[in-house]
Short mmCIF file of C-alpha atoms in Angstrom, two decimals:
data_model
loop_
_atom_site.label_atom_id
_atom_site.label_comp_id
_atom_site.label_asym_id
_atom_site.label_seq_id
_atom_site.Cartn_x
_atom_site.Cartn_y
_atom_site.Cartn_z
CA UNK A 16 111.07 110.84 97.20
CA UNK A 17 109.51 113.53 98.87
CA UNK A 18 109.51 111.89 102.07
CA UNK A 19 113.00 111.95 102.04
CA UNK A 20 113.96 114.96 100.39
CA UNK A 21 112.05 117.19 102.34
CA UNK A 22 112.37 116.00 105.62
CA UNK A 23 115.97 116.83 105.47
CA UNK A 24 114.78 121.16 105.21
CA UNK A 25 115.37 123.24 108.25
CA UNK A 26 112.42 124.37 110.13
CA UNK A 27 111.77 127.46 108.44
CA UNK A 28 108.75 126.55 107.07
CA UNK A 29 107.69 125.73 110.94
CA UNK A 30 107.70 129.03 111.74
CA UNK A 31 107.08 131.20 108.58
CA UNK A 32 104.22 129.01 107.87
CA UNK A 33 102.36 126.74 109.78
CA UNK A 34 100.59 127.59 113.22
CA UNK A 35 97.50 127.40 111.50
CA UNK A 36 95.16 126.12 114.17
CA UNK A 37 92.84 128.24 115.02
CA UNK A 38 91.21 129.37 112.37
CA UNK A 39 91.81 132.73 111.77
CA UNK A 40 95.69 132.44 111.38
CA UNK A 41 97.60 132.09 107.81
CA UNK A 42 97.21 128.69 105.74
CA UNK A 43 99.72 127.22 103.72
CA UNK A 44 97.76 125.63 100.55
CA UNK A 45 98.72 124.29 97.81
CA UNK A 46 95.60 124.21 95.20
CA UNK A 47 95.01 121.68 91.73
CA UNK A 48 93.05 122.97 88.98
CA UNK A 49 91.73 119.37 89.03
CA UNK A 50 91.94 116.40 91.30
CA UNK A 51 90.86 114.03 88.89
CA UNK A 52 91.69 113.60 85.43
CA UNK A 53 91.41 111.19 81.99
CA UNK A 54 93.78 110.80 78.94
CA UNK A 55 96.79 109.29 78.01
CA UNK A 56 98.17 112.06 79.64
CA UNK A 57 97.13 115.47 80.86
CA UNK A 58 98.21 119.10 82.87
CA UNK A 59 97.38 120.26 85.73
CA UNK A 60 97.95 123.29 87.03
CA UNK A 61 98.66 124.12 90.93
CA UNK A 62 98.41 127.45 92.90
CA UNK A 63 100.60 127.69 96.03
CA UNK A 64 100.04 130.24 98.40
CA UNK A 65 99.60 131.70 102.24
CA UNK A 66 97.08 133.65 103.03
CA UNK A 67 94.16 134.49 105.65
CA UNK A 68 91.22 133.78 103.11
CA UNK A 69 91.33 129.81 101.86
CA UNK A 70 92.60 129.56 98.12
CA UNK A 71 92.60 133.33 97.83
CA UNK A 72 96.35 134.91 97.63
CA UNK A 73 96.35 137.48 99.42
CA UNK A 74 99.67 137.17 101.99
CA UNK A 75 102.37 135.31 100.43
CA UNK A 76 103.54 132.85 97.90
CA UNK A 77 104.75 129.39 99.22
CA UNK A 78 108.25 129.32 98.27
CA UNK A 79 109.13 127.17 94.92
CA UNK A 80 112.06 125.75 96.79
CA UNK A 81 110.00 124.11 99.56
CA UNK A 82 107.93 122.32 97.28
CA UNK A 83 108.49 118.55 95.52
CA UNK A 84 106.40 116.35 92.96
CA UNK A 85 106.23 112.65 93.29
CA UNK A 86 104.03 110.21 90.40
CA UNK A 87 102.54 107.52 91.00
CA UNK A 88 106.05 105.50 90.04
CA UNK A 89 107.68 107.18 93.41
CA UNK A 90 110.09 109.39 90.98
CA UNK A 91 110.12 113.35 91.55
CA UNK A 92 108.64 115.27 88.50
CA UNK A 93 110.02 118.59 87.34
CA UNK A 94 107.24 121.75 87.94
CA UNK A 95 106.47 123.33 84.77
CA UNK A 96 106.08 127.07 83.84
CA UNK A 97 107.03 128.09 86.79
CA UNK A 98 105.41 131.72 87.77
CA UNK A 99 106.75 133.38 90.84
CA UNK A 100 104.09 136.09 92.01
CA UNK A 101 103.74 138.39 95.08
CA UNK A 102 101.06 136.28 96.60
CA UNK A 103 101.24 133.05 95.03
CA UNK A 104 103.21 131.27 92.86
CA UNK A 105 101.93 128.79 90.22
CA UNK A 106 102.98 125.54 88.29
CA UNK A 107 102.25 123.08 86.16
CA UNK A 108 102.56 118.95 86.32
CA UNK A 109 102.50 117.63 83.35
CA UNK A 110 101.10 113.67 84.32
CA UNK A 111 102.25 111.15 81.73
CA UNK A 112 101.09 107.91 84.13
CA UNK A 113 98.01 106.70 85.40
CA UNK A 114 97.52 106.97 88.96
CA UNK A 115 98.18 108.81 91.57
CA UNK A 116 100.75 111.88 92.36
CA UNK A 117 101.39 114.06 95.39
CA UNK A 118 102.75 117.91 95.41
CA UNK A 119 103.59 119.10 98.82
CA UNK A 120 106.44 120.58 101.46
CA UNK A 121 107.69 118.29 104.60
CA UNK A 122 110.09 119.15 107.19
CA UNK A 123 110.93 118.47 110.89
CA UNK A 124 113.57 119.45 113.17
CA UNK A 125 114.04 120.93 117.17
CA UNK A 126 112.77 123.68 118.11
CA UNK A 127 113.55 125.27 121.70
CA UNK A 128 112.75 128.56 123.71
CA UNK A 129 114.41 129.19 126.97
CA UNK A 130 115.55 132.28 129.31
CA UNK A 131 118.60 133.89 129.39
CA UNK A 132 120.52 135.56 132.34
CA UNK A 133 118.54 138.86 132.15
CA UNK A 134 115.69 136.79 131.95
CA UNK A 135 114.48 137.91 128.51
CA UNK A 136 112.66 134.69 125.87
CA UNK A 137 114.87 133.43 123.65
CA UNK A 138 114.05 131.31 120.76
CA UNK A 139 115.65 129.13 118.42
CA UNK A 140 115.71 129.04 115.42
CA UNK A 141 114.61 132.69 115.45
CA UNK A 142 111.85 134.38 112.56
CA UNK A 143 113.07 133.52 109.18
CA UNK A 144 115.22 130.42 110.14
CA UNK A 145 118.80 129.43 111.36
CA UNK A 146 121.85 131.74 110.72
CA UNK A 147 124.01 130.58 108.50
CA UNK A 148 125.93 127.09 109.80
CA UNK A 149 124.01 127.37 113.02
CA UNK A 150 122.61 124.20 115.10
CA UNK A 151 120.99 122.80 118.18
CA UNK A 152 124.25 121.80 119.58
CA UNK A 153 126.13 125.37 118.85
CA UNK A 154 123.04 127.68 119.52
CA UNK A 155 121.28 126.65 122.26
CA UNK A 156 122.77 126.75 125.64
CA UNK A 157 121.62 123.40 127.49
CA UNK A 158 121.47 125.11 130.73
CA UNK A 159 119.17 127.89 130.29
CA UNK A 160 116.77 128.63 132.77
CA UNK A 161 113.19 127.35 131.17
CA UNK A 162 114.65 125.67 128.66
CA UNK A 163 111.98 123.52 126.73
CA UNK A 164 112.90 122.03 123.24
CA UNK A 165 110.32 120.71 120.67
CA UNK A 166 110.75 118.25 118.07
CA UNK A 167 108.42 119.39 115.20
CA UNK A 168 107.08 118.11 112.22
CA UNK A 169 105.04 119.62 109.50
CA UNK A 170 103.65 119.02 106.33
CA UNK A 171 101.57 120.18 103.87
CA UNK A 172 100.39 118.03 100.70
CA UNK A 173 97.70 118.07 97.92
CA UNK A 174 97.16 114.53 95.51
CA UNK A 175 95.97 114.39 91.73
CA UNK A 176 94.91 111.51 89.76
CA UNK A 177 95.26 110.52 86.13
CA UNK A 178 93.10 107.21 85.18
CA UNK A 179 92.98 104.98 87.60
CA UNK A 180 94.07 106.05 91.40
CA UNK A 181 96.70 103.87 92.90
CA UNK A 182 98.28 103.56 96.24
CA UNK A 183 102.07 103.18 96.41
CA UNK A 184 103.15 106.82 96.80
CA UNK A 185 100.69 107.29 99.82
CA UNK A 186 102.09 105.36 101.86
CA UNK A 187 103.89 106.56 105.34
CA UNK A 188 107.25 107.54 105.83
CA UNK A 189 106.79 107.20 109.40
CA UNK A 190 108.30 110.41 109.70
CA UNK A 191 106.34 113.24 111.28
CA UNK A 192 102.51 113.40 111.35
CA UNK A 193 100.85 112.02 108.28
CA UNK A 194 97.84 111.23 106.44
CA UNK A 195 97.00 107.32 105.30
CA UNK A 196 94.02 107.68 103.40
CA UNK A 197 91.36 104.60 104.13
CA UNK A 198 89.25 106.58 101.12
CA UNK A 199 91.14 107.73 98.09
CA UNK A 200 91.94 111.19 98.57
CA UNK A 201 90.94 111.52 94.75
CA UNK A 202 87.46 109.58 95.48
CA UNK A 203 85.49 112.22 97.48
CA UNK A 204 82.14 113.02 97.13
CA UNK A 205 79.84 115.42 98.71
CA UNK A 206 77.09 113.91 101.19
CA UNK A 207 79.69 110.46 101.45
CA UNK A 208 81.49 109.57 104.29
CA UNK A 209 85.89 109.38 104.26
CA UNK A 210 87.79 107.37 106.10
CA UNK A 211 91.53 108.70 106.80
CA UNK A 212 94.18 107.49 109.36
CA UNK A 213 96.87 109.81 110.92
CA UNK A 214 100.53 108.54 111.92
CA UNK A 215 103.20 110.18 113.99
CA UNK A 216 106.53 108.80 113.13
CA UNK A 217 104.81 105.57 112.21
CA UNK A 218 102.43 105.01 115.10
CA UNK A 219 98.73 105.35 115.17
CA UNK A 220 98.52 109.07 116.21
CA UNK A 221 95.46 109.55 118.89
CA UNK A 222 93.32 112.20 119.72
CA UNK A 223 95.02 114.22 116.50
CA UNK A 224 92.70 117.52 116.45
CA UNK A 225 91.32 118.08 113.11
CA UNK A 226 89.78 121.35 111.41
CA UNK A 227 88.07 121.18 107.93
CA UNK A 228 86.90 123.88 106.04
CA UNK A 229 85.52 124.33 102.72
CA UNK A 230 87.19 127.09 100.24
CA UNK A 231 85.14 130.06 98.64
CA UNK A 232 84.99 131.50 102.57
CA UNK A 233 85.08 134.95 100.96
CA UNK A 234 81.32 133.62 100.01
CA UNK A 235 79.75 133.23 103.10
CA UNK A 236 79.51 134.42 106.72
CA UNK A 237 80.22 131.53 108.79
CA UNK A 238 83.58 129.39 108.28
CA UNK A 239 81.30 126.59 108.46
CA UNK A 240 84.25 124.44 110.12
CA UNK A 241 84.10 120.94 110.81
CA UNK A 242 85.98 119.79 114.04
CA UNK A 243 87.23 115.81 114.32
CA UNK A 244 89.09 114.09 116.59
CA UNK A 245 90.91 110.56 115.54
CA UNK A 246 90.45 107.42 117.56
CA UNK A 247 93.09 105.28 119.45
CA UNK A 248 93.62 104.02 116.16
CA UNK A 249 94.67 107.22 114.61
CA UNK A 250 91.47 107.24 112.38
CA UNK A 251 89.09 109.53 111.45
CA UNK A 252 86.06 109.51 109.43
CA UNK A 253 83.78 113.03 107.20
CA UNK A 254 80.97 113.35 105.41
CA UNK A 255 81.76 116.40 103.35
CA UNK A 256 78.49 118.65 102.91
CA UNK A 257 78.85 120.48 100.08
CA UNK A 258 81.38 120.11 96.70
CA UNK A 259 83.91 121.69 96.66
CA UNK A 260 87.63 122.35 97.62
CA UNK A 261 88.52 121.54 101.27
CA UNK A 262 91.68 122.44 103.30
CA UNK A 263 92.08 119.87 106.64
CA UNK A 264 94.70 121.10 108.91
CA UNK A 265 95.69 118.32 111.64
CA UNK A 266 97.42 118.99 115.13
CA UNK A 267 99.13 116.42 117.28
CA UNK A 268 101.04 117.11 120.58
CA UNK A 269 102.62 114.46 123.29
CA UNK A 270 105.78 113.74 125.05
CA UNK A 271 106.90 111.08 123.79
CA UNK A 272 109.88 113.23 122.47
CA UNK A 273 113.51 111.32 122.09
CA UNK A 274 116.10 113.62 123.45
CA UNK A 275 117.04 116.36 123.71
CA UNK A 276 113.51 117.30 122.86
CA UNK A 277 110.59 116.48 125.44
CA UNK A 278 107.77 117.74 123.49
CA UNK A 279 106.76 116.03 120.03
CA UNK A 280 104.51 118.22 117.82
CA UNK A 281 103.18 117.44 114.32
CA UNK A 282 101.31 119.24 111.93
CA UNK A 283 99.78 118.75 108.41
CA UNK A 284 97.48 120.08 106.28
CA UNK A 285 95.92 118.89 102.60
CA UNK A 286 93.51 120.37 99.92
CA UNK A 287 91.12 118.01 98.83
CA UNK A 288 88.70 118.66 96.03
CA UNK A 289 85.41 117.21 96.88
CA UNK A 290 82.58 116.50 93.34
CA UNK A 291 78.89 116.27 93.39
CA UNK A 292 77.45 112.87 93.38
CA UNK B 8 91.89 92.47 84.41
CA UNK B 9 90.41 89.39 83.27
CA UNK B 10 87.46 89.75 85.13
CA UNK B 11 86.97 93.25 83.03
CA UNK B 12 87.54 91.72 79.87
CA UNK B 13 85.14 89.04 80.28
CA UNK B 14 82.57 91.89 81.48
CA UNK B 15 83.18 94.05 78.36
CA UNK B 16 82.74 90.87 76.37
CA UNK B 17 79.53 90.44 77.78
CA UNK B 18 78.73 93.68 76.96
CA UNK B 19 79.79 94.16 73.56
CA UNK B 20 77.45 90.89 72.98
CA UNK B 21 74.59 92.91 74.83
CA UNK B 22 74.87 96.14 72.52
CA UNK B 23 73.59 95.51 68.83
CA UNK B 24 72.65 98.66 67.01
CA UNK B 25 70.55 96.51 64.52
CA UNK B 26 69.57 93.17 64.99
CA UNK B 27 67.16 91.64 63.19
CA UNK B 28 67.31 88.66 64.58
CA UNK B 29 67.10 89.41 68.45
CA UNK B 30 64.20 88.12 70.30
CA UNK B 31 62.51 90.54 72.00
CA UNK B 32 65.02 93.71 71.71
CA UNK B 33 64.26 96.54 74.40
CA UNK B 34 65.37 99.66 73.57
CA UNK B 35 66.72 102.33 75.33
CA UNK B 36 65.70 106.21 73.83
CA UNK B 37 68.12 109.07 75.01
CA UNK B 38 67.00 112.50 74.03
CA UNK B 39 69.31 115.37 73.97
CA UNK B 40 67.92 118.67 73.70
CA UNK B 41 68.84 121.54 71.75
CA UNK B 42 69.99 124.88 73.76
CA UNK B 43 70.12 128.18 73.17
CA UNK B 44 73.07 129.12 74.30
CA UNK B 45 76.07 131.38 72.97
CA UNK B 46 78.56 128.26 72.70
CA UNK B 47 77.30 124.44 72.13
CA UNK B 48 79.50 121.62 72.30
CA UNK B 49 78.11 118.17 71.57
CA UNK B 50 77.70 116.36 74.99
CA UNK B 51 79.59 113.44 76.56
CA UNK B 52 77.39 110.75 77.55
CA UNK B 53 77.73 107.82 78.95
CA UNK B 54 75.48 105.00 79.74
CA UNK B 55 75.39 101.52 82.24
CA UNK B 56 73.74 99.30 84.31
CA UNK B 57 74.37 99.52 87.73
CA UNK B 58 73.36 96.36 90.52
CA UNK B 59 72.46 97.11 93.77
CA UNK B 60 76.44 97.14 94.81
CA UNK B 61 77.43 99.11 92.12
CA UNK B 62 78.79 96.84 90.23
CA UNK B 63 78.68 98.12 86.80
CA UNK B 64 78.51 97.03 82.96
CA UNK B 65 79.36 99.35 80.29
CA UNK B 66 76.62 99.84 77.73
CA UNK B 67 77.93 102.89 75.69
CA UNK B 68 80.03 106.07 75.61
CA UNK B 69 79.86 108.85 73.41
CA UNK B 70 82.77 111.49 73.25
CA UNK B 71 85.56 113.01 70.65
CA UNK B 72 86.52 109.94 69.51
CA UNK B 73 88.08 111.39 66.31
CA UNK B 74 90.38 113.96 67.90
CA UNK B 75 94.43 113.33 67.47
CA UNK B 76 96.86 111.61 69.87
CA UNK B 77 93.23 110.41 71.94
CA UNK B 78 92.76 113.84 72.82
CA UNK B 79 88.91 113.78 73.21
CA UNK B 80 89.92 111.35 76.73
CA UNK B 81 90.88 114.31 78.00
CA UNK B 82 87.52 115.52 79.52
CA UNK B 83 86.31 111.96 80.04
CA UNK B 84 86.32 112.37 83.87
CA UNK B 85 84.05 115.21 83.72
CA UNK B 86 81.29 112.16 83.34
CA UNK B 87 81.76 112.19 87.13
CA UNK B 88 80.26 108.87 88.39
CA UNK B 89 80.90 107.28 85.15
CA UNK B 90 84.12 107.99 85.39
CA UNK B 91 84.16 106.63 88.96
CA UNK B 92 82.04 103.74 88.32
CA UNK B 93 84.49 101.83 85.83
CA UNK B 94 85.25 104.73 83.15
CA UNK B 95 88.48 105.10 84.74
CA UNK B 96 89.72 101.61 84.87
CA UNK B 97 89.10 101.20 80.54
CA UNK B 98 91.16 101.55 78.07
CA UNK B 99 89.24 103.69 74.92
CA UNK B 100 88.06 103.35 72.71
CA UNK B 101 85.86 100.12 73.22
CA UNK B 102 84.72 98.45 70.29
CA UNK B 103 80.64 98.34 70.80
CA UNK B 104 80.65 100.55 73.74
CA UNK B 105 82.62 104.04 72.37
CA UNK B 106 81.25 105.81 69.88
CA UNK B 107 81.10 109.98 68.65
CA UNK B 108 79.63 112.57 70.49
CA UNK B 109 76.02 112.75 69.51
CA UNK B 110 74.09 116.23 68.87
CA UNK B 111 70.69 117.42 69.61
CA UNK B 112 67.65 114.58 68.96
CA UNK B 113 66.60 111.22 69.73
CA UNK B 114 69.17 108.28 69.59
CA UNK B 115 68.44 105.14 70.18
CA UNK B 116 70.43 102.03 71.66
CA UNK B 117 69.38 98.86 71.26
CA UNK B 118 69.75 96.05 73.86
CA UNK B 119 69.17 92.65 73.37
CA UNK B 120 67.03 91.28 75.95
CA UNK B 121 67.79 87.85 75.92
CA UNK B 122 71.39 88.75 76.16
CA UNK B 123 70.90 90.85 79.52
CA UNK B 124 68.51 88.19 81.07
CA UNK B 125 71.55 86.03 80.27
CA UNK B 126 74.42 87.71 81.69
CA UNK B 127 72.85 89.31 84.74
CA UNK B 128 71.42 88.02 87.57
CA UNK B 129 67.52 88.95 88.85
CA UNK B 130 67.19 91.63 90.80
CA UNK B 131 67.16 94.99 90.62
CA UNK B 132 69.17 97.48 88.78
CA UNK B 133 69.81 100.87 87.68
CA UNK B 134 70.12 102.28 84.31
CA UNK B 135 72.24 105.43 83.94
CA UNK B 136 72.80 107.80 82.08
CA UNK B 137 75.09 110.77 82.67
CA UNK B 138 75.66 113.62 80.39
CA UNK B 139 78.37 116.30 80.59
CA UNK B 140 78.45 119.30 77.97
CA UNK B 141 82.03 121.14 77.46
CA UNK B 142 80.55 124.94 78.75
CA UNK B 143 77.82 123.91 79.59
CA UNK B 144 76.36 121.33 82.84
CA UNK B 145 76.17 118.01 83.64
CA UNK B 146 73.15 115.43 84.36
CA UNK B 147 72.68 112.34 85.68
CA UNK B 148 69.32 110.52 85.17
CA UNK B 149 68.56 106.78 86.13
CA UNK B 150 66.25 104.14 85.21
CA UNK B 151 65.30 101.67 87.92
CA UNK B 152 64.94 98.55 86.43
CA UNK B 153 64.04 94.82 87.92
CA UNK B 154 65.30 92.08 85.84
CA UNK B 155 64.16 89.81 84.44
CA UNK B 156 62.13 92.17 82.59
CA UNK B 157 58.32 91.89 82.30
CA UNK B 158 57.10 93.52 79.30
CA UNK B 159 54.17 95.01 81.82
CA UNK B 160 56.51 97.10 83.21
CA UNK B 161 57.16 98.94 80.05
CA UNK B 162 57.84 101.79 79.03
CA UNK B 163 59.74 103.60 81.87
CA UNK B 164 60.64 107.08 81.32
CA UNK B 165 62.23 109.91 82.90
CA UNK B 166 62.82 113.27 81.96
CA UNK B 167 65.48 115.38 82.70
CA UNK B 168 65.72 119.03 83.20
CA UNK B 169 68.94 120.43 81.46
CA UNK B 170 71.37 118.23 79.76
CA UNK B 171 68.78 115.49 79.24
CA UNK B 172 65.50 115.96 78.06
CA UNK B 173 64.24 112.43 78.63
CA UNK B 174 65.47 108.67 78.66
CA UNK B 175 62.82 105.62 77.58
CA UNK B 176 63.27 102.29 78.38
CA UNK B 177 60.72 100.37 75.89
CA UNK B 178 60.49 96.93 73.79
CA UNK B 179 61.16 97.78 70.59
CA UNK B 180 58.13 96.97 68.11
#
């Protein structure tokens, strides 16, 4: 599952990345050809990229190895014609069942920052990841001056649907922050409202800050970014604008950390492809 | 699943091309236009009655029915609402309800009026009909309907302005 697979990588991803509220900073996307498709069975074909400008590569691929495939059965599916560019990489799914799959990245792990006896910021894990048989317990010293430690979570998903959408591989993991769609993620339309909830670690997650914004940005002056806020329930609702493909980027943040970390963070983000009625 | 079976049932008993016998037939007139354009496909149509809560029964679809392996499916969901509104939960072809893509002219489908009096309630309705042309765009006209069906009330018509050129609902003489 990808759930379980993923949650298991290092926090790498965390900081190479994610830290992708506000708006200006580096997305990670991963981007269908098509959300929703017929046939007995049928390709699609995914872009996966970083970058400044939504859905255009322009910084850096998303890493192959990051990235899992789950149908609709809950079984991982092998990528397809796998191409490895400079700013993006590209695959294709080849869907044999009807209903719905999910292509994305998860992880969560601690994070900490503290001073050392010079009194110069130390972080861990440092840019690019752990060293090599590194952890928590060997690399950070407990009694550091400032020392604040983080439990993160992060992930990053996209959904296609062959036939019929079905339900069973979006449920929660109740691991990390995630997205429990109310409305299909593959049953959006422009000028209708969606209804999505948010989790952290299998609780409603509250006041989770939420930024959406439409692709084709290179096309227009303003970012045109709508700003949400879920309920005590963990719920949000849209009414997407225009067609189109959307990226939604969520934040959450409290301290209801287990220790050693006091801080709990989560992030996510999704592309959604939006149709005209 | 039953509860679709029994609707296509319905259906198929609602659509008869030719029907001699049928008391007071209405018909329902779908022009497709011819374009001048560098590549033309044939477009996918699709047509159904709609209630008030969208519930919907299937009156016809027209795509690549004759391609290998069911391939013509393939672009099925590019008749968007169709697709949304049922298309995706049937199994093609449908006896009655599938049949090939149709090129540029009037065709004609022929609905038995006592038939839909029977099988729907009164009230009002929607017909539509959605069109979606490989290369080319996509339309979605509708017919607003109240059933039963007063003769007075007929013809409706409504024109489209790309993919369509017009849909008539009339009582066929």
């Amino acid at each position: 599952m990808l759930s379980t697979k993923l949650i298991t990588l290092v926090v790498v991803t965390l900081t190479m990345i994610t830290i992708s509220i506000p708006a200006h900073a580096h997305r990670a996307w991963i981007k269908p050809s098509k959300t929703v498709l017929s046939g007995e069975q049928n390709y699609v074909t995914f872009d996966a990229a970083v970058s400044n400008t939504l859905f255009i590569p322009e910084h850096v691929a998303f890493r192959m190895s990051y990235l899992s495939a789950t149908g609709p059965d809950g079984k991982e599916l092998a990528f397809e014609n796998v191409g490895k560019g400079k700013y993006r990489n590209t695959f294709d799914l080849n869907l044999t069942q009807s209903g719905t799959y999910r292509v994305g990245s998860a992880s969560s792990g601690l994070r900490a920052s503290w001073k050392d006896a010079e009194g110069k910021r130390k972080r861990w894990p440092g840019r690019g990841g752990p060293a090599k048989g590194e952890t928590f317990e060997t690399a950070v010293p407990k009694q550091a001056k400032d020392l604040k430690v983080t439990y993160s979570s992060y992930r990053s998903e996209t959904f296609v649907t062959l036939g019929q959408p079905s339900d069973d591989i979006l449920a929660p993991s109740n691991k990390g922050l995630e997205l429990v769609p109310v409305t299909h993620p593959n049953d959006l339309f422009a000028t209708e409202e969606a209804t999505f909830k948010f989790y952290i670690d299998g609780e409603p997650a509250a006041k989770t800050k939420i930024e959406i914004t439409r692709g084709s940005m290179r096309y227009r002056n303003a970012p045109e970014t709508i700003n949400v806020e879920t309920n005590a329930q963990g719920e949000f609702s849209v009414t997407w604008p225009h067609a189109g493909m959307y990226f939604l980027e969520a934040s959450y943040e409290d301290d209801k950390a287990e220790a050693p970390a006091t801080k709990r963070t989560g992030s996510y983000s999704a592309t959604f492809e939006v149709l005209p009625l | 699943m039953f509860k679709i079976i029994c609707k296509l049932l319905a259906i198929a008993s609602l659509v008869i091309t030719a029907s001699a016998y049928a008391q007071s037939p209405l018909q329902l007139e779908i022009t497709i236009p011819r374009l001048q354009v560098a590549e033309y496909h044939k477009p996918y149509v699709a047509v159904w009655l709609e209630d008030q809560k969208r519930n919907t029964t299937q009156i016809a679809v027209w795509y690549d029915v004759e391609m290998e392996n069911g391939k013509g499916e393939e672009w099925l969901a590019d008749l968007r609402q169709w697709w949304r509104r049922g298309g995706r939960k049937l199994e093609m072809p449908i006896d009655g309800i599938t049949g090939a893509t149709k090129g540029p002219g009037s065709h004609i489908i022929t609905l038995e009026l006592a038939s839909l009096l029977k099988n729907q309630r009164s009230g009002e309705y929607k017909i539509r009909v959605e069109a979606s042309r490989e290369v080319g765009g996509r339309e979605l006209l509708q017919i607003p309907i109240t059933l039963p069906i007063k003769s007075k009330d007929l013809p409706i018509s409504v024109a489209g302005k790309r993919e369509l050129d017009h849909i008539t609902l009339t009582i066929k003489e």
